Short mmCIF file of C-alpha atoms (C1' of nucleotides) in Angstrom, two decimals:
data_model
loop_
_atom_site.label_atom_id
_atom_site.label_comp_id
_atom_site.label_asym_id
_atom_site.label_seq_id
_atom_site.Cartn_x
_atom_site.Cartn_y
_atom_site.Cartn_z
CA MET G 8 -36.42 -164.12 5.18
CA SER G 9 -33.63 -161.77 5.03
CA THR G 10 -35.14 -160.36 1.89
CA THR G 11 -35.13 -156.65 3.45
CA ALA G 12 -31.39 -157.07 4.54
CA ALA G 13 -30.40 -158.39 1.11
CA ARG G 14 -32.22 -155.65 -0.62
CA ARG G 15 -30.13 -153.11 1.57
CA GLU G 16 -26.94 -154.57 0.70
CA ARG G 17 -27.97 -154.66 -3.03
CA GLN G 18 -28.86 -151.03 -3.05
CA ARG G 19 -25.70 -150.10 -1.34
CA ALA G 20 -23.78 -151.98 -3.89
CA GLN G 21 -25.41 -150.13 -6.55
CA LEU G 22 -24.67 -146.82 -4.67
CA ILE G 23 -21.02 -147.51 -4.65
CA ASP G 24 -21.20 -148.64 -8.49
CA ALA G 25 -22.77 -145.31 -9.26
CA ALA G 26 -20.22 -143.40 -7.27
CA GLU G 27 -17.32 -145.35 -9.09
CA ARG G 28 -18.83 -144.53 -12.48
CA ALA G 29 -19.19 -140.98 -11.57
CA ILE G 30 -15.72 -140.59 -10.26
CA ALA G 31 -14.03 -142.48 -13.20
CA GLU G 32 -16.00 -140.01 -15.49
CA LYS G 33 -15.64 -136.68 -13.93
CA GLY G 34 -13.00 -137.12 -10.95
CA LEU G 35 -13.57 -136.75 -7.25
CA ALA G 36 -14.68 -133.21 -7.60
CA GLY G 37 -17.54 -134.46 -10.01
CA LEU G 38 -19.06 -136.80 -7.08
CA LYS G 39 -22.28 -134.85 -6.07
CA ALA G 40 -24.97 -136.64 -3.57
CA ARG G 41 -27.76 -135.12 -5.97
CA GLU G 42 -26.51 -136.85 -9.19
CA LEU G 43 -25.59 -139.85 -7.28
CA ALA G 44 -29.40 -140.07 -5.97
CA GLN G 45 -30.71 -139.37 -9.40
CA GLU G 46 -28.61 -142.07 -11.00
CA VAL G 47 -29.33 -144.68 -8.51
CA GLY G 48 -33.05 -143.71 -8.79
CA CYS G 49 -33.60 -142.80 -5.13
CA ALA G 50 -34.13 -139.75 -2.96
CA LEU G 51 -31.41 -137.61 -1.91
CA GLY G 52 -31.96 -138.60 1.79
CA ALA G 53 -31.87 -142.35 1.09
CA ILE G 54 -28.35 -142.43 0.36
CA TYR G 55 -27.76 -141.71 4.09
CA ASN G 56 -29.78 -144.83 4.84
CA LEU G 57 -27.04 -146.94 3.00
CA VAL G 58 -24.03 -144.93 3.88
CA GLN G 59 -22.92 -142.96 6.81
CA ASP G 60 -21.37 -140.07 4.75
CA MET G 61 -19.84 -139.28 1.37
CA ASP G 62 -16.62 -139.78 3.06
CA GLU G 63 -17.49 -143.39 3.67
CA LEU G 64 -18.61 -143.71 0.02
CA ILE G 65 -15.13 -142.60 -1.19
CA LEU G 66 -13.47 -145.00 1.05
CA ARG G 67 -15.51 -147.79 -0.11
CA VAL G 68 -14.64 -146.89 -3.87
CA GLY G 69 -10.93 -146.61 -2.71
CA SER G 70 -10.96 -150.09 -1.49
CA ARG G 71 -12.38 -151.32 -4.47
CA THR G 72 -9.68 -149.69 -6.53
CA LEU G 73 -7.22 -150.99 -4.16
CA ALA G 74 -8.38 -154.68 -4.80
CA ARG G 75 -8.33 -154.30 -8.47
CA LEU G 76 -4.78 -152.92 -8.44
CA ASP G 77 -3.74 -155.62 -6.41
CA ALA G 78 -5.14 -157.96 -8.93
CA ALA G 79 -3.47 -156.33 -11.90
CA LEU G 80 -0.10 -156.40 -10.01
CA SER G 81 -0.45 -159.92 -9.55
CA ALA G 82 -1.38 -160.64 -13.07
CA ALA G 83 1.65 -158.57 -14.36
CA ALA G 84 4.30 -160.67 -12.38
CA PRO G 85 2.55 -164.24 -11.92
CA GLN G 86 5.75 -166.13 -10.94
CA ALA G 87 8.20 -165.39 -8.04
CA PRO G 88 11.66 -164.80 -9.02
CA SER G 89 14.98 -166.64 -7.57
CA THR G 90 17.86 -165.03 -9.47
CA PRO G 91 18.43 -161.27 -9.44
CA ASP G 92 17.80 -160.94 -12.91
CA GLN G 93 14.45 -162.36 -12.63
CA ALA G 94 13.99 -160.22 -9.66
CA THR G 95 14.66 -157.22 -11.86
CA ASP G 96 12.45 -158.47 -14.59
CA VAL G 97 9.75 -158.79 -12.01
CA LEU G 98 9.90 -155.45 -10.58
CA VAL G 99 9.91 -153.90 -13.99
CA ALA G 100 6.74 -155.84 -14.97
CA VAL G 101 5.27 -154.64 -11.71
CA ALA G 102 6.35 -151.03 -12.08
CA LEU G 103 4.68 -151.26 -15.63
CA GLY G 104 1.80 -153.00 -14.38
CA TYR G 105 1.12 -149.93 -11.96
CA CYS G 106 1.72 -147.54 -14.84
CA ALA G 107 -0.71 -149.08 -16.98
CA PHE G 108 -3.39 -149.55 -14.15
CA ALA G 109 -2.83 -145.74 -13.27
CA ARG G 110 -3.36 -144.93 -16.98
CA ASP G 111 -6.36 -147.02 -17.34
CA ASN G 112 -8.04 -146.06 -14.17
CA LEU G 113 -6.57 -142.25 -14.00
CA GLN G 114 -9.43 -140.81 -11.89
CA LEU G 115 -10.15 -143.75 -9.51
CA TRP G 116 -6.42 -144.14 -9.05
CA ARG G 117 -5.99 -140.58 -8.26
CA VAL G 118 -8.58 -140.64 -5.43
CA LEU G 119 -6.31 -143.13 -3.60
CA PHE G 120 -3.88 -140.30 -3.02
CA GLU G 121 -5.88 -137.23 -3.52
CA HIS G 122 -8.13 -137.92 -0.63
CA ARG G 123 -6.92 -136.50 2.70
CA MET G 124 -8.64 -137.76 5.65
CA ALA G 125 -10.42 -135.16 7.66
CA GLU G 126 -8.13 -133.57 10.23
CA GLY G 127 -9.00 -135.74 13.25
CA ALA G 128 -9.83 -139.06 11.79
CA THR G 129 -7.43 -142.06 11.60
CA VAL G 130 -7.11 -144.24 8.63
CA PRO G 131 -9.33 -146.98 9.28
CA GLU G 132 -7.73 -150.42 10.20
CA TRP G 133 -8.66 -152.53 6.85
CA ALA G 134 -7.18 -149.57 5.00
CA VAL G 135 -3.74 -150.24 6.73
CA THR G 136 -3.84 -153.95 5.98
CA GLU G 137 -4.81 -153.32 2.48
CA GLN G 138 -1.68 -151.38 1.90
CA MET G 139 0.60 -153.68 3.45
CA THR G 140 -0.76 -156.44 1.34
CA MET G 141 -0.03 -154.33 -1.74
CA PHE G 142 3.72 -153.95 -0.74
CA ARG G 143 4.65 -157.92 -0.95
CA HIS G 144 4.59 -157.39 -4.87
CA ILE G 145 7.77 -155.31 -4.29
CA LEU G 146 9.04 -156.87 -1.15
CA GLN G 147 9.49 -160.45 -2.33
CA PRO G 148 11.49 -159.71 -5.63
CA LEU G 149 13.45 -157.25 -3.50
CA GLY G 150 14.42 -159.81 -1.31
CA VAL G 151 16.26 -161.64 -3.83
CA LEU G 152 18.09 -158.63 -4.82
CA MET G 153 18.95 -157.72 -1.29
CA PRO G 154 19.66 -161.00 0.31
CA ASP G 155 21.26 -159.32 3.61
CA PRO G 156 19.32 -160.30 6.57
CA ASP G 157 18.58 -156.53 6.96
CA GLU G 158 14.70 -156.71 6.78
CA PRO G 159 14.01 -152.95 7.93
CA GLU G 160 16.38 -151.79 5.15
CA ARG G 161 14.48 -153.87 2.63
CA ILE G 162 11.22 -152.45 3.57
CA LEU G 163 12.62 -148.87 3.52
CA MET G 164 13.88 -149.58 0.16
CA SER G 165 10.41 -150.87 -1.22
CA ARG G 166 8.84 -147.83 -0.02
CA THR G 167 11.47 -145.61 -1.68
CA LEU G 168 11.13 -147.88 -4.80
CA PHE G 169 7.41 -147.56 -4.88
CA SER G 170 7.40 -143.78 -4.13
CA ALA G 171 9.89 -143.14 -7.01
CA VAL G 172 8.17 -145.04 -9.72
CA HIS G 173 4.63 -143.43 -8.38
CA GLY G 174 6.32 -140.14 -8.83
CA VAL G 175 7.32 -140.74 -12.36
CA VAL G 176 3.67 -142.03 -13.12
CA ALA G 177 1.90 -139.41 -11.35
CA ILE G 178 3.80 -136.48 -12.88
CA GLY G 179 3.75 -137.98 -16.20
CA LEU G 180 0.02 -138.63 -16.42
CA GLU G 181 -0.66 -135.17 -15.05
CA GLU G 182 0.86 -134.00 -18.27
CA LYS G 183 2.38 -130.63 -16.80
CA LEU G 184 5.38 -129.35 -18.66
CA ILE G 185 7.78 -130.94 -16.35
CA ALA G 186 6.50 -134.18 -17.16
CA VAL G 187 8.05 -137.00 -19.11
CA PRO G 188 5.75 -137.30 -22.16
CA ARG G 189 3.16 -139.86 -21.94
CA ARG G 190 4.29 -141.63 -25.00
CA GLU G 191 7.59 -142.20 -23.41
CA LEU G 192 6.16 -143.10 -19.87
CA ASP G 193 6.65 -146.98 -20.07
CA HIS G 194 10.05 -146.60 -21.24
CA GLN G 195 11.17 -144.24 -18.69
CA VAL G 196 9.51 -146.23 -15.89
CA GLU G 197 11.31 -149.42 -17.12
CA LYS G 198 14.59 -147.48 -17.41
CA LEU G 199 14.32 -145.98 -13.81
CA VAL G 200 13.67 -149.43 -12.19
CA ARG G 201 16.58 -151.26 -14.12
CA LEU G 202 18.68 -148.33 -13.01
CA VAL G 203 17.98 -148.96 -9.31
CA CYS G 204 18.14 -152.76 -9.81
CA ARG G 205 21.65 -152.54 -11.44
CA GLY G 206 22.65 -149.94 -8.62
CA LEU G 207 21.45 -152.32 -5.99
CA SER G 208 23.17 -155.56 -7.47
CA LYS G 209 26.33 -153.45 -7.92
CA THR G 210 26.10 -152.48 -4.21
CA VAL G 211 25.76 -156.34 -3.38
CA ALA G 212 28.75 -157.24 -5.48
CA ALA G 213 31.11 -154.72 -3.94
CA MET W 11 4.83 -88.03 -9.76
CA SER W 12 4.08 -91.60 -9.62
CA THR W 13 3.02 -91.73 -5.83
CA THR W 14 -0.07 -93.27 -6.84
CA ALA W 15 1.29 -95.93 -9.13
CA ALA W 16 4.04 -96.78 -6.60
CA ARG W 17 1.38 -96.97 -3.73
CA ARG W 18 -0.62 -99.39 -6.00
CA GLU W 19 2.49 -101.45 -6.50
CA ARG W 20 3.37 -101.26 -2.95
CA GLN W 21 -0.34 -102.59 -2.00
CA ARG W 22 -0.09 -105.38 -4.59
CA ALA W 23 3.13 -106.49 -2.86
CA GLN W 24 1.58 -106.51 0.57
CA LEU W 25 -1.29 -108.35 -0.93
CA ILE W 26 0.88 -111.24 -2.30
CA ASP W 27 2.68 -111.10 1.10
CA ALA W 28 -0.35 -111.91 3.01
CA ALA W 29 -1.66 -114.54 0.59
CA GLU W 30 1.88 -116.27 1.06
CA ARG W 31 1.65 -116.13 4.72
CA ALA W 32 -2.03 -117.41 4.59
CA ILE W 33 -0.84 -120.39 2.38
CA ALA W 34 2.28 -121.08 4.46
CA GLU W 35 0.19 -121.37 7.69
CA LYS W 36 -3.11 -122.72 6.56
CA GLY W 37 -2.64 -124.33 3.03
CA LEU W 38 -4.21 -123.24 -0.33
CA ALA W 39 -7.68 -124.23 1.12
CA GLY W 40 -7.02 -121.65 3.65
CA LEU W 41 -6.73 -118.88 1.40
CA LYS W 42 -9.85 -116.77 1.67
CA ALA W 43 -10.29 -113.59 -0.03
CA ARG W 44 -12.34 -112.14 2.83
CA GLU W 45 -9.44 -112.93 5.53
CA LEU W 46 -6.76 -111.50 3.09
CA ALA W 47 -8.72 -108.24 3.04
CA GLN W 48 -8.85 -108.08 6.81
CA GLU W 49 -5.08 -108.77 6.97
CA VAL W 50 -4.16 -106.25 4.37
CA GLY W 51 -6.58 -103.87 5.96
CA CYS W 52 -8.65 -103.09 2.94
CA ALA W 53 -11.99 -103.89 1.77
CA LEU W 54 -13.05 -106.99 0.11
CA GLY W 55 -13.60 -105.37 -3.09
CA ALA W 56 -10.30 -103.44 -3.12
CA ILE W 57 -8.52 -106.84 -3.75
CA TYR W 58 -9.88 -106.90 -7.25
CA ASN W 59 -8.18 -103.36 -8.03
CA LEU W 60 -4.84 -105.04 -7.13
CA VAL W 61 -5.28 -108.42 -8.94
CA GLN W 62 -7.39 -109.88 -11.67
CA ASP W 63 -8.52 -112.98 -9.76
CA MET W 64 -7.68 -115.29 -6.87
CA ASP W 65 -6.09 -117.40 -9.45
CA GLU W 66 -3.73 -115.11 -10.44
CA LEU W 67 -2.90 -114.12 -6.87
CA ILE W 68 -2.13 -118.07 -6.42
CA LEU W 69 0.12 -118.04 -9.44
CA ARG W 70 2.10 -115.17 -8.53
CA VAL W 71 2.67 -116.77 -5.22
CA GLY W 72 3.81 -119.86 -6.78
CA SER W 73 6.30 -117.96 -8.82
CA ARG W 74 7.83 -116.53 -5.68
CA THR W 75 8.20 -120.04 -4.41
CA LEU W 76 9.78 -121.43 -7.66
CA ALA W 77 12.47 -118.41 -7.30
CA ARG W 78 13.17 -119.26 -3.87
CA LEU W 79 13.42 -122.92 -4.97
CA ASP W 80 15.81 -122.08 -7.69
CA ALA W 81 17.88 -120.05 -5.01
CA ALA W 82 18.07 -122.82 -2.76
CA LEU W 83 19.09 -125.22 -5.10
CA SER W 84 21.75 -123.17 -6.58
CA ALA W 85 23.02 -122.75 -3.08
CA ALA W 86 22.88 -126.40 -2.65
CA ALA W 87 25.36 -127.03 -5.27
CA PRO W 88 27.65 -124.05 -5.93
CA GLN W 89 30.05 -125.50 -8.32
CA ALA W 90 29.83 -127.54 -11.78
CA PRO W 91 31.02 -131.03 -11.52
CA SER W 92 33.48 -132.50 -14.02
CA THR W 93 34.04 -135.95 -13.01
CA PRO W 94 30.95 -138.58 -12.69
CA ASP W 95 31.92 -138.96 -8.93
CA GLN W 96 31.53 -135.19 -8.61
CA ALA W 97 28.31 -135.18 -10.79
CA THR W 98 26.97 -137.84 -8.44
CA ASP W 99 27.79 -135.69 -5.41
CA VAL W 100 26.16 -132.86 -6.88
CA LEU W 101 22.87 -134.53 -8.08
CA VAL W 102 22.62 -135.81 -4.36
CA ALA W 103 22.91 -132.27 -2.90
CA VAL W 104 20.53 -130.88 -5.15
CA ALA W 105 18.00 -133.79 -4.32
CA LEU W 106 18.65 -133.13 -0.70
CA GLY W 107 18.45 -129.38 -1.18
CA TYR W 108 14.85 -130.34 -2.78
CA CYS W 109 13.92 -132.32 -0.06
CA ALA W 110 14.89 -129.93 2.53
CA PHE W 111 13.07 -126.99 0.61
CA ALA W 112 9.92 -128.99 0.45
CA ARG W 113 9.97 -129.81 4.33
CA ASP W 114 10.77 -126.19 5.01
CA ASN W 115 8.16 -124.74 2.95
CA LEU W 116 5.66 -127.56 2.97
CA GLN W 117 2.31 -125.79 2.03
CA LEU W 118 3.85 -123.22 -0.45
CA TRP W 119 5.68 -126.10 -2.09
CA ARG W 120 2.37 -128.13 -2.51
CA VAL W 121 0.73 -125.42 -4.16
CA LEU W 122 3.03 -125.78 -7.27
CA PHE W 123 1.57 -129.20 -7.89
CA GLU W 124 -1.67 -128.99 -6.17
CA HIS W 125 -3.08 -126.24 -8.26
CA ARG W 126 -4.58 -127.50 -11.44
CA MET W 127 -5.38 -124.70 -14.19
CA ALA W 128 -8.92 -124.30 -14.82
CA GLU W 129 -9.78 -126.62 -17.76
CA GLY W 130 -9.42 -124.14 -20.60
CA ALA W 131 -6.55 -121.87 -19.50
CA THR W 132 -3.02 -122.69 -20.70
CA VAL W 133 0.04 -122.37 -18.58
CA PRO W 134 1.37 -118.94 -18.97
CA GLU W 135 4.69 -118.42 -20.68
CA TRP W 136 6.74 -117.03 -17.86
CA ALA W 137 5.69 -120.28 -15.89
CA VAL W 138 7.25 -122.24 -18.76
CA THR W 139 10.55 -120.55 -18.57
CA GLU W 140 10.67 -121.13 -15.02
CA GLN W 141 10.36 -124.53 -15.12
CA MET W 142 12.76 -124.85 -17.57
CA THR W 143 15.35 -122.81 -15.70
CA MET W 144 15.12 -125.11 -12.86
CA PHE W 145 16.05 -128.13 -14.70
CA ARG W 146 19.45 -126.86 -15.58
CA HIS W 147 20.56 -127.81 -11.93
CA ILE W 148 19.82 -131.27 -13.00
CA LEU W 149 20.85 -131.33 -16.71
CA GLN W 150 24.55 -129.96 -16.01
CA PRO W 151 25.50 -132.80 -13.70
CA LEU W 152 23.57 -135.49 -15.85
CA GLY W 153 25.41 -134.28 -18.81
CA VAL W 154 28.86 -135.43 -17.11
CA LEU W 155 27.17 -138.84 -16.21
CA MET W 156 25.88 -139.45 -19.66
CA PRO W 157 28.22 -137.88 -21.99
CA ASP W 158 26.76 -139.44 -25.17
CA PRO W 159 25.58 -136.98 -27.62
CA ASP W 160 21.98 -138.07 -27.18
CA GLU W 161 20.47 -134.78 -26.01
CA PRO W 162 16.86 -135.76 -25.82
CA GLU W 163 17.88 -139.02 -23.87
CA ARG W 164 19.51 -136.86 -21.23
CA ILE W 165 16.38 -134.40 -21.07
CA LEU W 166 14.22 -137.36 -20.44
CA MET W 167 16.50 -138.87 -17.87
CA SER W 168 16.29 -135.29 -16.15
CA ARG W 169 12.55 -135.43 -16.10
CA THR W 170 12.42 -138.94 -14.83
CA LEU W 171 14.95 -138.42 -12.13
CA PHE W 172 13.07 -135.33 -10.90
CA SER W 173 9.67 -137.02 -10.80
CA ALA W 174 11.23 -140.09 -8.72
CA VAL W 175 12.86 -137.79 -6.36
CA HIS W 176 9.65 -135.71 -6.12
CA GLY W 177 7.49 -138.87 -5.53
CA VAL W 178 10.01 -140.12 -2.52
CA VAL W 179 9.73 -136.61 -1.23
CA ALA W 180 6.00 -135.84 -1.83
CA ILE W 181 4.90 -139.31 -0.36
CA GLY W 182 7.51 -139.03 2.41
CA LEU W 183 6.19 -135.63 3.62
CA GLU W 184 2.48 -136.74 3.27
CA GLU W 185 3.13 -139.10 6.28
CA LYS W 186 0.64 -141.60 4.86
CA LEU W 187 1.18 -145.35 5.76
CA ILE W 188 2.94 -146.12 2.50
CA ALA W 189 5.40 -143.34 3.17
CA VAL W 190 8.92 -143.47 3.91
CA PRO W 191 9.10 -142.30 7.54
CA ARG W 192 10.17 -138.57 7.81
CA ARG W 193 13.47 -139.42 9.87
CA GLU W 194 14.49 -141.65 7.21
CA LEU W 195 13.55 -139.50 4.18
CA ASP W 196 17.08 -137.63 3.52
CA HIS W 197 18.68 -141.27 3.58
CA GLN W 198 16.33 -142.73 1.14
CA VAL W 199 16.60 -139.65 -1.23
CA GLU W 200 20.30 -139.87 -1.36
CA LYS W 201 20.12 -143.67 -1.53
CA LEU W 202 17.98 -143.58 -4.50
CA VAL W 203 20.08 -140.78 -6.44
CA ARG W 204 23.04 -142.87 -5.71
CA LEU W 205 21.82 -146.11 -7.04
CA VAL W 206 20.49 -144.41 -10.27
CA CYS W 207 23.76 -142.72 -10.90
CA ARG W 208 25.65 -145.78 -10.04
CA GLY W 209 23.35 -147.80 -12.55
CA LEU W 210 24.01 -144.88 -15.03
CA SER W 211 27.68 -144.90 -14.84
CA LYS W 212 27.58 -148.67 -15.09
CA THR W 213 25.76 -148.39 -18.18
CA VAL W 214 28.18 -146.23 -19.69
CA ALA W 215 31.05 -148.67 -18.74
CA ALA W 216 29.35 -151.44 -20.34
"C1'" DT E 23 -2.99 -69.91 -3.83
"C1'" DG E 24 -7.54 -71.01 -4.32
"C1'" DT E 25 -11.60 -73.00 -6.63
"C1'" DA E 26 -14.31 -76.37 -9.36
"C1'" DC E 27 -14.31 -80.46 -11.37
"C1'" DA E 28 -13.02 -85.26 -12.96
"C1'" DT E 29 -11.20 -89.52 -11.72
"C1'" DC E 30 -10.56 -93.60 -9.57
"C1'" DA E 31 -9.32 -95.99 -5.56
"C1'" DG E 32 -12.17 -97.77 -1.47
"C1'" DT E 33 -16.20 -99.88 0.35
"C1'" DG E 34 -19.01 -103.92 1.96
"C1'" DA E 35 -23.80 -105.53 1.21
"C1'" DA E 36 -25.65 -108.21 -1.94
"C1'" DC E 37 -25.54 -111.64 -5.58
"C1'" DG E 38 -25.24 -116.07 -7.29
"C1'" DC E 39 -23.69 -120.65 -6.89
"C1'" DG E 40 -22.76 -125.15 -4.95
"C1'" DC E 41 -23.10 -128.65 -1.79
"C1'" DG E 42 -23.61 -132.12 2.17
"C1'" DT E 43 -26.74 -133.15 5.89
"C1'" DT E 44 -31.16 -133.18 8.23
"C1'" DC E 45 -35.88 -133.93 9.44
"C1'" DA E 46 -40.80 -133.86 9.51
"C1'" DC E 47 -43.63 -136.65 7.11
"C1'" DT E 48 -45.58 -140.82 3.95
"C1'" DG E 49 -46.33 -145.08 2.83
"C1'" DA E 50 -44.89 -149.60 2.00
"C1'" DT E 51 -43.49 -153.89 4.34
"C1'" DG E 52 -43.55 -157.21 7.88
"C1'" DT E 53 -45.48 -158.88 12.24
"C1'" DA E 54 -48.66 -160.40 15.75
"C1'" DC E 55 -52.78 -162.28 16.94
"C1'" DT L 11 -56.76 -165.87 5.61
"C1'" DG L 12 -57.71 -161.34 7.54
"C1'" DT L 13 -57.08 -157.45 10.25
"C1'" DA L 14 -54.50 -154.01 13.28
"C1'" DC L 15 -50.43 -152.06 14.32
"C1'" DA L 16 -45.48 -151.05 14.58
"C1'" DT L 17 -41.40 -150.31 11.92
"C1'" DC L 18 -38.31 -148.28 9.08
"C1'" DA L 19 -36.97 -147.22 4.28
"C1'" DG L 20 -38.10 -143.51 1.18
"C1'" DT L 21 -38.97 -138.52 0.30
"C1'" DG L 22 -37.43 -134.05 -1.04
"C1'" DA L 23 -37.80 -129.27 0.82
"C1'" DA L 24 -35.29 -126.59 3.68
"C1'" DC L 25 -31.13 -125.69 6.47
"C1'" DG L 26 -26.67 -124.03 7.16
"C1'" DC L 27 -22.40 -123.20 5.60
"C1'" DG L 28 -18.78 -121.29 2.67
"C1'" DC L 29 -17.14 -118.33 -0.75
"C1'" DG L 30 -15.66 -115.53 -5.07
"C1'" DT L 31 -17.12 -111.85 -7.46
"C1'" DT L 32 -20.03 -107.77 -8.54
"C1'" DC L 33 -21.71 -103.24 -8.19
"C1'" DA L 34 -23.78 -98.72 -6.98
"C1'" DC L 35 -22.24 -95.56 -4.07
"C1'" DT L 36 -18.39 -92.54 -1.26
"C1'" DG L 37 -14.81 -89.80 -0.68
"C1'" DA L 38 -10.05 -88.66 -1.20
"C1'" DT L 39 -6.41 -87.27 -4.62
"C1'" DG L 40 -4.80 -84.99 -8.56
"C1'" DT L 41 -5.58 -81.67 -12.21
"C1'" DA L 42 -6.86 -77.41 -14.73
"C1'" DC L 43 -7.91 -72.71 -14.71
#
DNA sequence: TGTACATCAGTGAACGCGCGTTCACTGATGTAC
DNA sequence: TGTACATCAGTGAACGCGCGTTCACTGATGTAC
């Protein structure tokens, strides 16, 4: 009878749920052990039976977010492109999907970037894999636009493209003065990706 | 005899110096009122005679950083372009200048974006002006590449371009796994700007 | 120039707040016989 | 099925740490006469 172990697992899931909700509502800084305990209905100390650390909890929430993001991007571009024009459209769709996800999951999405690991700690293995997986959404269409055999070049470009789109979305959603106004955000993201793709295909042609 | 007022001003400057040094060495989180007092050689409470708040101090440091950034960008592209090719080169130079500045002033540069205003407070007037001023480095060359009379469009594009470059630099200097490796950073920044410019001029041609 | 007084910078101990984590204790659950 | 015991989840007060800001007090500086 694994009743006891199953129970433990259920509680841990509840804990992560609660943490996720708290972050979504109040941001990472709004995540407090005491409130969490109250929310879940257990004692403060009990948290540390389910989880090593607050840090572990945050990582687990981040992992969930990444999984949902992956699903969202898959949904945004369901089929693999084969012509450059299709590839451009797919990249645009992925970028817009990213933008929409960030907007709809603002606080949770921020955690993915805000959270600096404590000085010494290395990023856990599974986090690496998760991130790599994410890049297939960009790498595949990019392969159509850059059919040269230069794989490392393509990988670099995928990271650059991601960072560029991320930058526009991040600063846009921050709503500081520098920012692209939120209403125009989708337009500008699309424009940026199209410009880059156009530049890329022109390069190839030349 | 303004000896006393001048003295006050000198001390305030020393305080900002010390804060700047502390942030540059240890990051925003490493800025502590007590250490600052020790560094400057005054009592903890004396700080509050020179400055309203820790927040004011951080803003003042940020203002200095912005001024130095502005100077760096001016130095990066000393003359105004008149042909599209020149404009592209200038935009590349400005982007590379931005990248270099961020690298050389990592912690101080981060403060410009890390520091979220306390919920209620609005961004002070002078900060707005400073930011606007900064954009002339992008707007002028962009005007050559986008000679259409559509001013708002150009402003949007300048913000998008800035955000994109900023994204690549920011994630690159973060050195997380997603990042473009630091060695390649300059290359990739240049490539991104050239791609966008190429895309822009192709649009115009079409 | 000298004296009396007022002002205000300078002082640092203490306040107030927040928070993650620990730990001695309790009581429920599961096991062995 | 019933009893005795062991294990371990659950508890929440207390610990430890960090930090910005305040405030009653002091002493130096500048002013007025």
